[in-house]
Amino acid sequence: MSEVILLVIVVSIDCFAAALTYGLAKIKVNFLSAAVISLVGSGVLWLSLVIAELLSRLFSPETAQTVGGSLLVLMGLLMISKRIIRKFVKEKQHGITAIFLDETKADRDNSKDISVKEAFFLAGILSTDCFLSGIAAGLGFSQNQKIWSIVLNFFGGIFAIYLGLFIGKLFSKRIKNVDLSVLDGLVLIMLGVMLTFHI
């Protein structure tokens, strides 16, 4: 169960970070938009776990778990590199690249409120890491763990969004921006090590 919780934390950190950024920028996310973001993320996670189930048939359970864990460690290292990339990429970006580097640009009409349409677009960006993490982790997960991952991810996503908004609004006058890529990467590496060495 600890692996499931770590996976949910990993895929929820992006939602939390985006919401924290919105809170700092005083951008609102209504419940329907938050539910859409979480639902899309859970759907992507489900798809990634299905793919992992198909791929796991190519390996023995022990090998699948080791391969999945190793991929998570690699993803964690790549996640940490996001912070470095963001520092060196030019500020003037557009479209998907802009939102990937700065979540506040998902508010395309500058209304200070994330609409359902914008939530769908944002969810697609945030679900990239969720998809890859789900495949890697799913290689070493049991069927029961996969079911719990999807259920907890939906509720965890909504919770992460509102927690991020609350903290962002609370510290909006003290903090200008935030980047949790390093934390996201470290949790992925921790999960990868647990799966690889069957801890």
PDB file of C-alpha atoms in Angstrom:
ATOM      1  CA  MET A   1       0.000   0.000   0.000  1.00  0.00           C
ATOM      2  CA  SER A   2       2.947   2.330   0.620  1.00  0.00           C
ATOM      3  CA  GLU A   3       3.884   2.095  -3.073  1.00  0.00           C
ATOM      4  CA  VAL A   4       0.341   3.117  -4.039  1.00  0.00           C
ATOM      5  CA  ILE A   5       0.440   6.119  -1.720  1.00  0.00           C
ATOM      6  CA  LEU A   6       3.815   7.199  -3.129  1.00  0.00           C
ATOM      7  CA  LEU A   7       2.518   6.919  -6.693  1.00  0.00           C
ATOM      8  CA  VAL A   8      -0.552   9.000  -5.831  1.00  0.00           C
ATOM      9  CA  ILE A   9       1.700  11.598  -4.200  1.00  0.00           C
ATOM     10  CA  VAL A  10       3.891  11.695  -7.294  1.00  0.00           C
ATOM     11  CA  VAL A  11       1.023  12.229  -9.732  1.00  0.00           C
ATOM     12  CA  SER A  12      -0.669  14.698  -7.367  1.00  0.00           C
ATOM     13  CA  ILE A  13       2.394  16.888  -6.864  1.00  0.00           C
ATOM     14  CA  ASP A  14       1.962  18.411 -10.332  1.00  0.00           C
ATOM     15  CA  CYS A  15      -1.663  19.307  -9.513  1.00  0.00           C
ATOM     16  CA  PHE A  16      -0.573  20.738  -6.178  1.00  0.00           C
ATOM     17  CA  ALA A  17       2.236  22.767  -7.764  1.00  0.00           C
ATOM     18  CA  ALA A  18      -0.059  24.135 -10.481  1.00  0.00           C
ATOM     19  CA  ALA A  19      -2.736  25.052  -7.914  1.00  0.00           C
ATOM     20  CA  LEU A  20      -0.108  26.631  -5.666  1.00  0.00           C
ATOM     21  CA  THR A  21       1.015  28.755  -8.598  1.00  0.00           C
ATOM     22  CA  TYR A  22      -2.608  29.743  -9.243  1.00  0.00           C
ATOM     23  CA  GLY A  23      -3.080  30.651  -5.597  1.00  0.00           C
ATOM     24  CA  LEU A  24       0.001  32.862  -5.706  1.00  0.00           C
ATOM     25  CA  ALA A  25      -1.306  34.514  -8.883  1.00  0.00           C
ATOM     26  CA  LYS A  26      -4.833  34.769  -7.401  1.00  0.00           C
ATOM     27  CA  ILE A  27      -6.318  32.606 -10.146  1.00  0.00           C
ATOM     28  CA  LYS A  28      -9.461  30.683  -9.163  1.00  0.00           C
ATOM     29  CA  VAL A  29     -10.246  27.024  -9.889  1.00  0.00           C
ATOM     30  CA  ASN A  30     -13.901  26.094  -9.356  1.00  0.00           C
ATOM     31  CA  PHE A  31     -14.890  22.617  -8.184  1.00  0.00           C
ATOM     32  CA  LEU A  32     -16.030  21.431 -11.626  1.00  0.00           C
ATOM     33  CA  SER A  33     -12.701  22.428 -13.190  1.00  0.00           C
ATOM     34  CA  ALA A  34     -10.804  20.754 -10.338  1.00  0.00           C
ATOM     35  CA  ALA A  35     -12.887  17.587 -10.802  1.00  0.00           C
ATOM     36  CA  VAL A  36     -12.178  17.634 -14.550  1.00  0.00           C
ATOM     37  CA  ILE A  37      -8.432  17.917 -13.965  1.00  0.00           C
ATOM     38  CA  SER A  38      -8.518  15.064 -11.465  1.00  0.00           C
ATOM     39  CA  LEU A  39     -10.819  12.911 -13.609  1.00  0.00           C
ATOM     40  CA  VAL A  40      -8.647  13.303 -16.691  1.00  0.00           C
ATOM     41  CA  GLY A  41      -5.563  12.482 -14.608  1.00  0.00           C
ATOM     42  CA  SER A  42      -7.229   9.344 -13.237  1.00  0.00           C
ATOM     43  CA  GLY A  43      -8.282   8.329 -16.743  1.00  0.00           C
ATOM     44  CA  VAL A  44      -4.740   8.735 -18.023  1.00  0.00           C
ATOM     45  CA  LEU A  45      -3.436   6.781 -15.027  1.00  0.00           C
ATOM     46  CA  TRP A  46      -5.924   3.980 -15.768  1.00  0.00           C
ATOM     47  CA  LEU A  47      -4.756   3.867 -19.396  1.00  0.00           C
ATOM     48  CA  SER A  48      -1.110   3.741 -18.344  1.00  0.00           C
ATOM     49  CA  LEU A  49      -1.823   0.880 -15.917  1.00  0.00           C
ATOM     50  CA  VAL A  50      -3.608  -1.064 -18.680  1.00  0.00           C
ATOM     51  CA  ILE A  51      -0.560  -0.638 -20.910  1.00  0.00           C
ATOM     52  CA  ALA A  52       1.654  -1.709 -18.011  1.00  0.00           C
ATOM     53  CA  GLU A  53      -0.493  -4.827 -17.588  1.00  0.00           C
ATOM     54  CA  LEU A  54       0.074  -5.753 -21.241  1.00  0.00           C
ATOM     55  CA  LEU A  55       3.809  -5.063 -21.036  1.00  0.00           C
ATOM     56  CA  SER A  56       4.165  -7.053 -17.792  1.00  0.00           C
ATOM     57  CA  ARG A  57       3.161 -10.208 -19.655  1.00  0.00           C
ATOM     58  CA  LEU A  58       6.483 -10.033 -21.472  1.00  0.00           C
ATOM     59  CA  PHE A  59       8.416 -10.430 -18.212  1.00  0.00           C
ATOM     60  CA  SER A  60       8.310 -12.471 -15.060  1.00  0.00           C
ATOM     61  CA  PRO A  61       6.727 -10.630 -12.074  1.00  0.00           C
ATOM     62  CA  GLU A  62      10.144 -10.067 -10.474  1.00  0.00           C
ATOM     63  CA  THR A  63      11.698  -8.759 -13.693  1.00  0.00           C
ATOM     64  CA  ALA A  64       8.696  -6.506 -14.404  1.00  0.00           C
ATOM     65  CA  GLN A  65       8.971  -4.990 -10.929  1.00  0.00           C
ATOM     66  CA  THR A  66      12.701  -4.380 -11.345  1.00  0.00           C
ATOM     67  CA  VAL A  67      12.253  -2.844 -14.809  1.00  0.00           C
ATOM     68  CA  GLY A  68       9.418  -0.625 -13.566  1.00  0.00           C
ATOM     69  CA  GLY A  69      11.430   0.518 -10.561  1.00  0.00           C
ATOM     70  CA  SER A  70      14.453   1.330 -12.691  1.00  0.00           C
ATOM     71  CA  LEU A  71      12.307   3.388 -15.070  1.00  0.00           C
ATOM     72  CA  LEU A  72      10.893   5.343 -12.133  1.00  0.00           C
ATOM     73  CA  VAL A  73      14.383   6.189 -10.895  1.00  0.00           C
ATOM     74  CA  LEU A  74      15.287   7.394 -14.399  1.00  0.00           C
ATOM     75  CA  MET A  75      12.091   9.451 -14.588  1.00  0.00           C
ATOM     76  CA  GLY A  76      12.856  10.957 -11.194  1.00  0.00           C
ATOM     77  CA  LEU A  77      16.239  12.143 -12.441  1.00  0.00           C
ATOM     78  CA  LEU A  78      14.628  13.602 -15.573  1.00  0.00           C
ATOM     79  CA  MET A  79      11.994  15.306 -13.417  1.00  0.00           C
ATOM     80  CA  ILE A  80      14.681  17.014 -11.363  1.00  0.00           C
ATOM     81  CA  SER A  81      16.268  18.238 -14.594  1.00  0.00           C
ATOM     82  CA  LYS A  82      13.013  20.118 -15.354  1.00  0.00           C
ATOM     83  CA  ARG A  83      14.064  22.829 -12.953  1.00  0.00           C
ATOM     84  CA  ILE A  84      17.339  23.311 -14.789  1.00  0.00           C
ATOM     85  CA  ILE A  85      15.572  23.368 -18.160  1.00  0.00           C
ATOM     86  CA  ARG A  86      13.083  25.983 -16.963  1.00  0.00           C
ATOM     87  CA  LYS A  87      15.899  28.293 -15.934  1.00  0.00           C
ATOM     88  CA  PHE A  88      17.575  28.255 -19.338  1.00  0.00           C
ATOM     89  CA  VAL A  89      14.551  28.271 -21.658  1.00  0.00           C
ATOM     90  CA  LYS A  90      13.483  31.691 -22.921  1.00  0.00           C
ATOM     91  CA  GLU A  91      10.523  33.316 -21.198  1.00  0.00           C
ATOM     92  CA  LYS A  92       8.593  34.072 -24.394  1.00  0.00           C
ATOM     93  CA  GLN A  93       6.972  30.750 -25.214  1.00  0.00           C
ATOM     94  CA  HIS A  94       3.552  29.944 -26.607  1.00  0.00           C
ATOM     95  CA  GLY A  95       1.004  27.133 -26.564  1.00  0.00           C
ATOM     96  CA  ILE A  96       1.808  23.824 -24.889  1.00  0.00           C
ATOM     97  CA  THR A  97       5.439  24.752 -24.232  1.00  0.00           C
ATOM     98  CA  ALA A  98       4.380  27.909 -22.399  1.00  0.00           C
ATOM     99  CA  ILE A  99       1.930  26.044 -20.135  1.00  0.00           C
ATOM    100  CA  PHE A 100       4.485  23.304 -19.470  1.00  0.00           C
ATOM    101  CA  LEU A 101       6.919  25.944 -18.218  1.00  0.00           C
ATOM    102  CA  ASP A 102       4.357  28.245 -16.557  1.00  0.00           C
ATOM    103  CA  GLU A 103       0.976  26.819 -15.507  1.00  0.00           C
ATOM    104  CA  THR A 104      -0.582  30.294 -15.116  1.00  0.00           C
ATOM    105  CA  LYS A 105      -0.629  30.576 -18.914  1.00  0.00           C
ATOM    106  CA  ALA A 106      -3.374  27.947 -18.960  1.00  0.00           C
ATOM    107  CA  ASP A 107      -5.659  30.891 -18.096  1.00  0.00           C
ATOM    108  CA  ARG A 108      -5.687  31.820 -21.777  1.00  0.00           C
ATOM    109  CA  ASP A 109      -8.426  34.447 -21.535  1.00  0.00           C
ATOM    110  CA  ASN A 110      -6.777  36.112 -18.497  1.00  0.00           C
ATOM    111  CA  SER A 111     -10.054  35.890 -16.581  1.00  0.00           C
ATOM    112  CA  LYS A 112      -8.295  34.834 -13.360  1.00  0.00           C
ATOM    113  CA  ASP A 113     -10.541  31.767 -13.369  1.00  0.00           C
ATOM    114  CA  ILE A 114      -9.734  28.361 -14.904  1.00  0.00           C
ATOM    115  CA  SER A 115     -12.747  27.349 -17.003  1.00  0.00           C
ATOM    116  CA  VAL A 116     -13.717  23.727 -17.703  1.00  0.00           C
ATOM    117  CA  LYS A 117     -12.286  24.020 -21.230  1.00  0.00           C
ATOM    118  CA  GLU A 118      -8.996  25.365 -19.899  1.00  0.00           C
ATOM    119  CA  ALA A 119      -9.043  22.637 -17.230  1.00  0.00           C
ATOM    120  CA  PHE A 120      -9.156  19.933 -19.932  1.00  0.00           C
ATOM    121  CA  PHE A 121      -6.168  21.495 -21.688  1.00  0.00           C
ATOM    122  CA  LEU A 122      -4.243  21.891 -18.435  1.00  0.00           C
ATOM    123  CA  ALA A 123      -5.083  18.316 -17.361  1.00  0.00           C
ATOM    124  CA  GLY A 124      -3.544  17.007 -20.571  1.00  0.00           C
ATOM    125  CA  ILE A 125      -0.275  18.810 -19.795  1.00  0.00           C
ATOM    126  CA  LEU A 126      -0.218  17.683 -16.157  1.00  0.00           C
ATOM    127  CA  SER A 127      -1.036  14.079 -17.113  1.00  0.00           C
ATOM    128  CA  THR A 128       2.182  13.562 -19.081  1.00  0.00           C
ATOM    129  CA  ASP A 129       4.163  12.612 -15.992  1.00  0.00           C
ATOM    130  CA  CYS A 130       1.148  10.692 -14.666  1.00  0.00           C
ATOM    131  CA  PHE A 131       1.076   8.526 -17.807  1.00  0.00           C
ATOM    132  CA  LEU A 132       4.765   7.653 -17.716  1.00  0.00           C
ATOM    133  CA  SER A 133       4.762   7.094 -13.953  1.00  0.00           C
ATOM    134  CA  GLY A 134       1.721   4.829 -14.248  1.00  0.00           C
ATOM    135  CA  ILE A 135       3.381   2.617 -16.840  1.00  0.00           C
ATOM    136  CA  ALA A 136       6.605   2.329 -14.859  1.00  0.00           C
ATOM    137  CA  ALA A 137       4.896   1.700 -11.518  1.00  0.00           C
ATOM    138  CA  GLY A 138       2.226  -0.535 -13.034  1.00  0.00           C
ATOM    139  CA  LEU A 139       4.842  -3.050 -14.134  1.00  0.00           C
ATOM    140  CA  GLY A 140       5.389  -3.917 -10.492  1.00  0.00           C
ATOM    141  CA  PHE A 141       1.863  -3.386  -9.136  1.00  0.00           C
ATOM    142  CA  SER A 142      -0.711  -6.053  -8.308  1.00  0.00           C
ATOM    143  CA  GLN A 143      -4.277  -5.733  -9.613  1.00  0.00           C
ATOM    144  CA  ASN A 144      -5.469  -4.550  -6.218  1.00  0.00           C
ATOM    145  CA  GLN A 145      -2.773  -1.854  -6.082  1.00  0.00           C
ATOM    146  CA  LYS A 146      -3.790  -0.611  -9.535  1.00  0.00           C
ATOM    147  CA  ILE A 147      -7.440  -0.222  -8.520  1.00  0.00           C
ATOM    148  CA  TRP A 148      -6.521   1.666  -5.350  1.00  0.00           C
ATOM    149  CA  SER A 149      -4.139   3.883  -7.337  1.00  0.00           C
ATOM    150  CA  ILE A 150      -6.937   5.058  -9.645  1.00  0.00           C
ATOM    151  CA  VAL A 151      -9.462   5.653  -6.842  1.00  0.00           C
ATOM    152  CA  LEU A 152      -7.032   7.462  -4.552  1.00  0.00           C
ATOM    153  CA  ASN A 153      -5.626   9.484  -7.437  1.00  0.00           C
ATOM    154  CA  PHE A 154      -9.029  11.010  -8.218  1.00  0.00           C
ATOM    155  CA  PHE A 155      -9.725  12.162  -4.669  1.00  0.00           C
ATOM    156  CA  GLY A 156      -6.062  12.948  -4.025  1.00  0.00           C
ATOM    157  CA  GLY A 157      -5.970  15.163  -7.107  1.00  0.00           C
ATOM    158  CA  ILE A 158      -8.917  17.276  -5.958  1.00  0.00           C
ATOM    159  CA  PHE A 159      -7.438  17.535  -2.470  1.00  0.00           C
ATOM    160  CA  ALA A 160      -4.035  18.537  -3.880  1.00  0.00           C
ATOM    161  CA  ILE A 161      -5.611  21.270  -6.016  1.00  0.00           C
ATOM    162  CA  TYR A 162      -7.502  22.891  -3.149  1.00  0.00           C
ATOM    163  CA  LEU A 163      -4.589  22.522  -0.761  1.00  0.00           C
ATOM    164  CA  GLY A 164      -2.345  24.230  -3.304  1.00  0.00           C
ATOM    165  CA  LEU A 165      -4.844  27.037  -3.846  1.00  0.00           C
ATOM    166  CA  PHE A 166      -5.220  27.578  -0.106  1.00  0.00           C
ATOM    167  CA  ILE A 167      -1.480  27.695   0.577  1.00  0.00           C
ATOM    168  CA  GLY A 168      -0.878  29.856  -2.500  1.00  0.00           C
ATOM    169  CA  LYS A 169      -3.436  32.439  -1.418  1.00  0.00           C
ATOM    170  CA  LEU A 170      -2.077  32.346   2.118  1.00  0.00           C
ATOM    171  CA  PHE A 171       1.455  33.191   1.010  1.00  0.00           C
ATOM    172  CA  SER A 172       0.671  35.204  -2.137  1.00  0.00           C
ATOM    173  CA  LYS A 173       2.263  38.324  -0.665  1.00  0.00           C
ATOM    174  CA  ARG A 174       5.468  36.570   0.413  1.00  0.00           C
ATOM    175  CA  ILE A 175       6.259  34.139  -2.418  1.00  0.00           C
ATOM    176  CA  LYS A 176       6.408  35.005  -6.119  1.00  0.00           C
ATOM    177  CA  ASN A 177       6.815  31.562  -7.699  1.00  0.00           C
ATOM    178  CA  VAL A 178       7.427  27.935  -6.818  1.00  0.00           C
ATOM    179  CA  ASP A 179       8.925  24.886  -8.496  1.00  0.00           C
ATOM    180  CA  LEU A 180       8.372  21.425  -6.991  1.00  0.00           C
ATOM    181  CA  SER A 181      10.132  19.504  -9.761  1.00  0.00           C
ATOM    182  CA  VAL A 182      12.892  18.420  -7.379  1.00  0.00           C
ATOM    183  CA  LEU A 183      10.418  17.095  -4.793  1.00  0.00           C
ATOM    184  CA  ASP A 184       8.460  15.317  -7.529  1.00  0.00           C
ATOM    185  CA  GLY A 185      11.657  13.708  -8.796  1.00  0.00           C
ATOM    186  CA  LEU A 186      12.819  12.619  -5.355  1.00  0.00           C
ATOM    187  CA  VAL A 187       9.507  10.875  -4.608  1.00  0.00           C
ATOM    188  CA  LEU A 188       9.714   9.078  -7.963  1.00  0.00           C
ATOM    189  CA  ILE A 189      13.242   7.913  -7.182  1.00  0.00           C
ATOM    190  CA  MET A 190      12.118   6.706  -3.743  1.00  0.00           C
ATOM    191  CA  LEU A 191       9.245   4.715  -5.288  1.00  0.00           C
ATOM    192  CA  GLY A 192      11.583   3.324  -7.942  1.00  0.00           C
ATOM    193  CA  VAL A 193      14.087   2.133  -5.332  1.00  0.00           C
ATOM    194  CA  MET A 194      11.300   0.461  -3.319  1.00  0.00           C
ATOM    195  CA  LEU A 195      10.078  -1.453  -6.377  1.00  0.00           C
ATOM    196  CA  THR A 196      13.539  -2.314  -7.713  1.00  0.00           C
ATOM    197  CA  PHE A 197      14.771  -3.769  -4.421  1.00  0.00           C
ATOM    198  CA  HIS A 198      11.340  -5.122  -3.395  1.00  0.00           C
ATOM    199  CA  ILE A 199      11.301  -3.108  -0.172  1.00  0.00           C
TER     200      ILE A 199
END
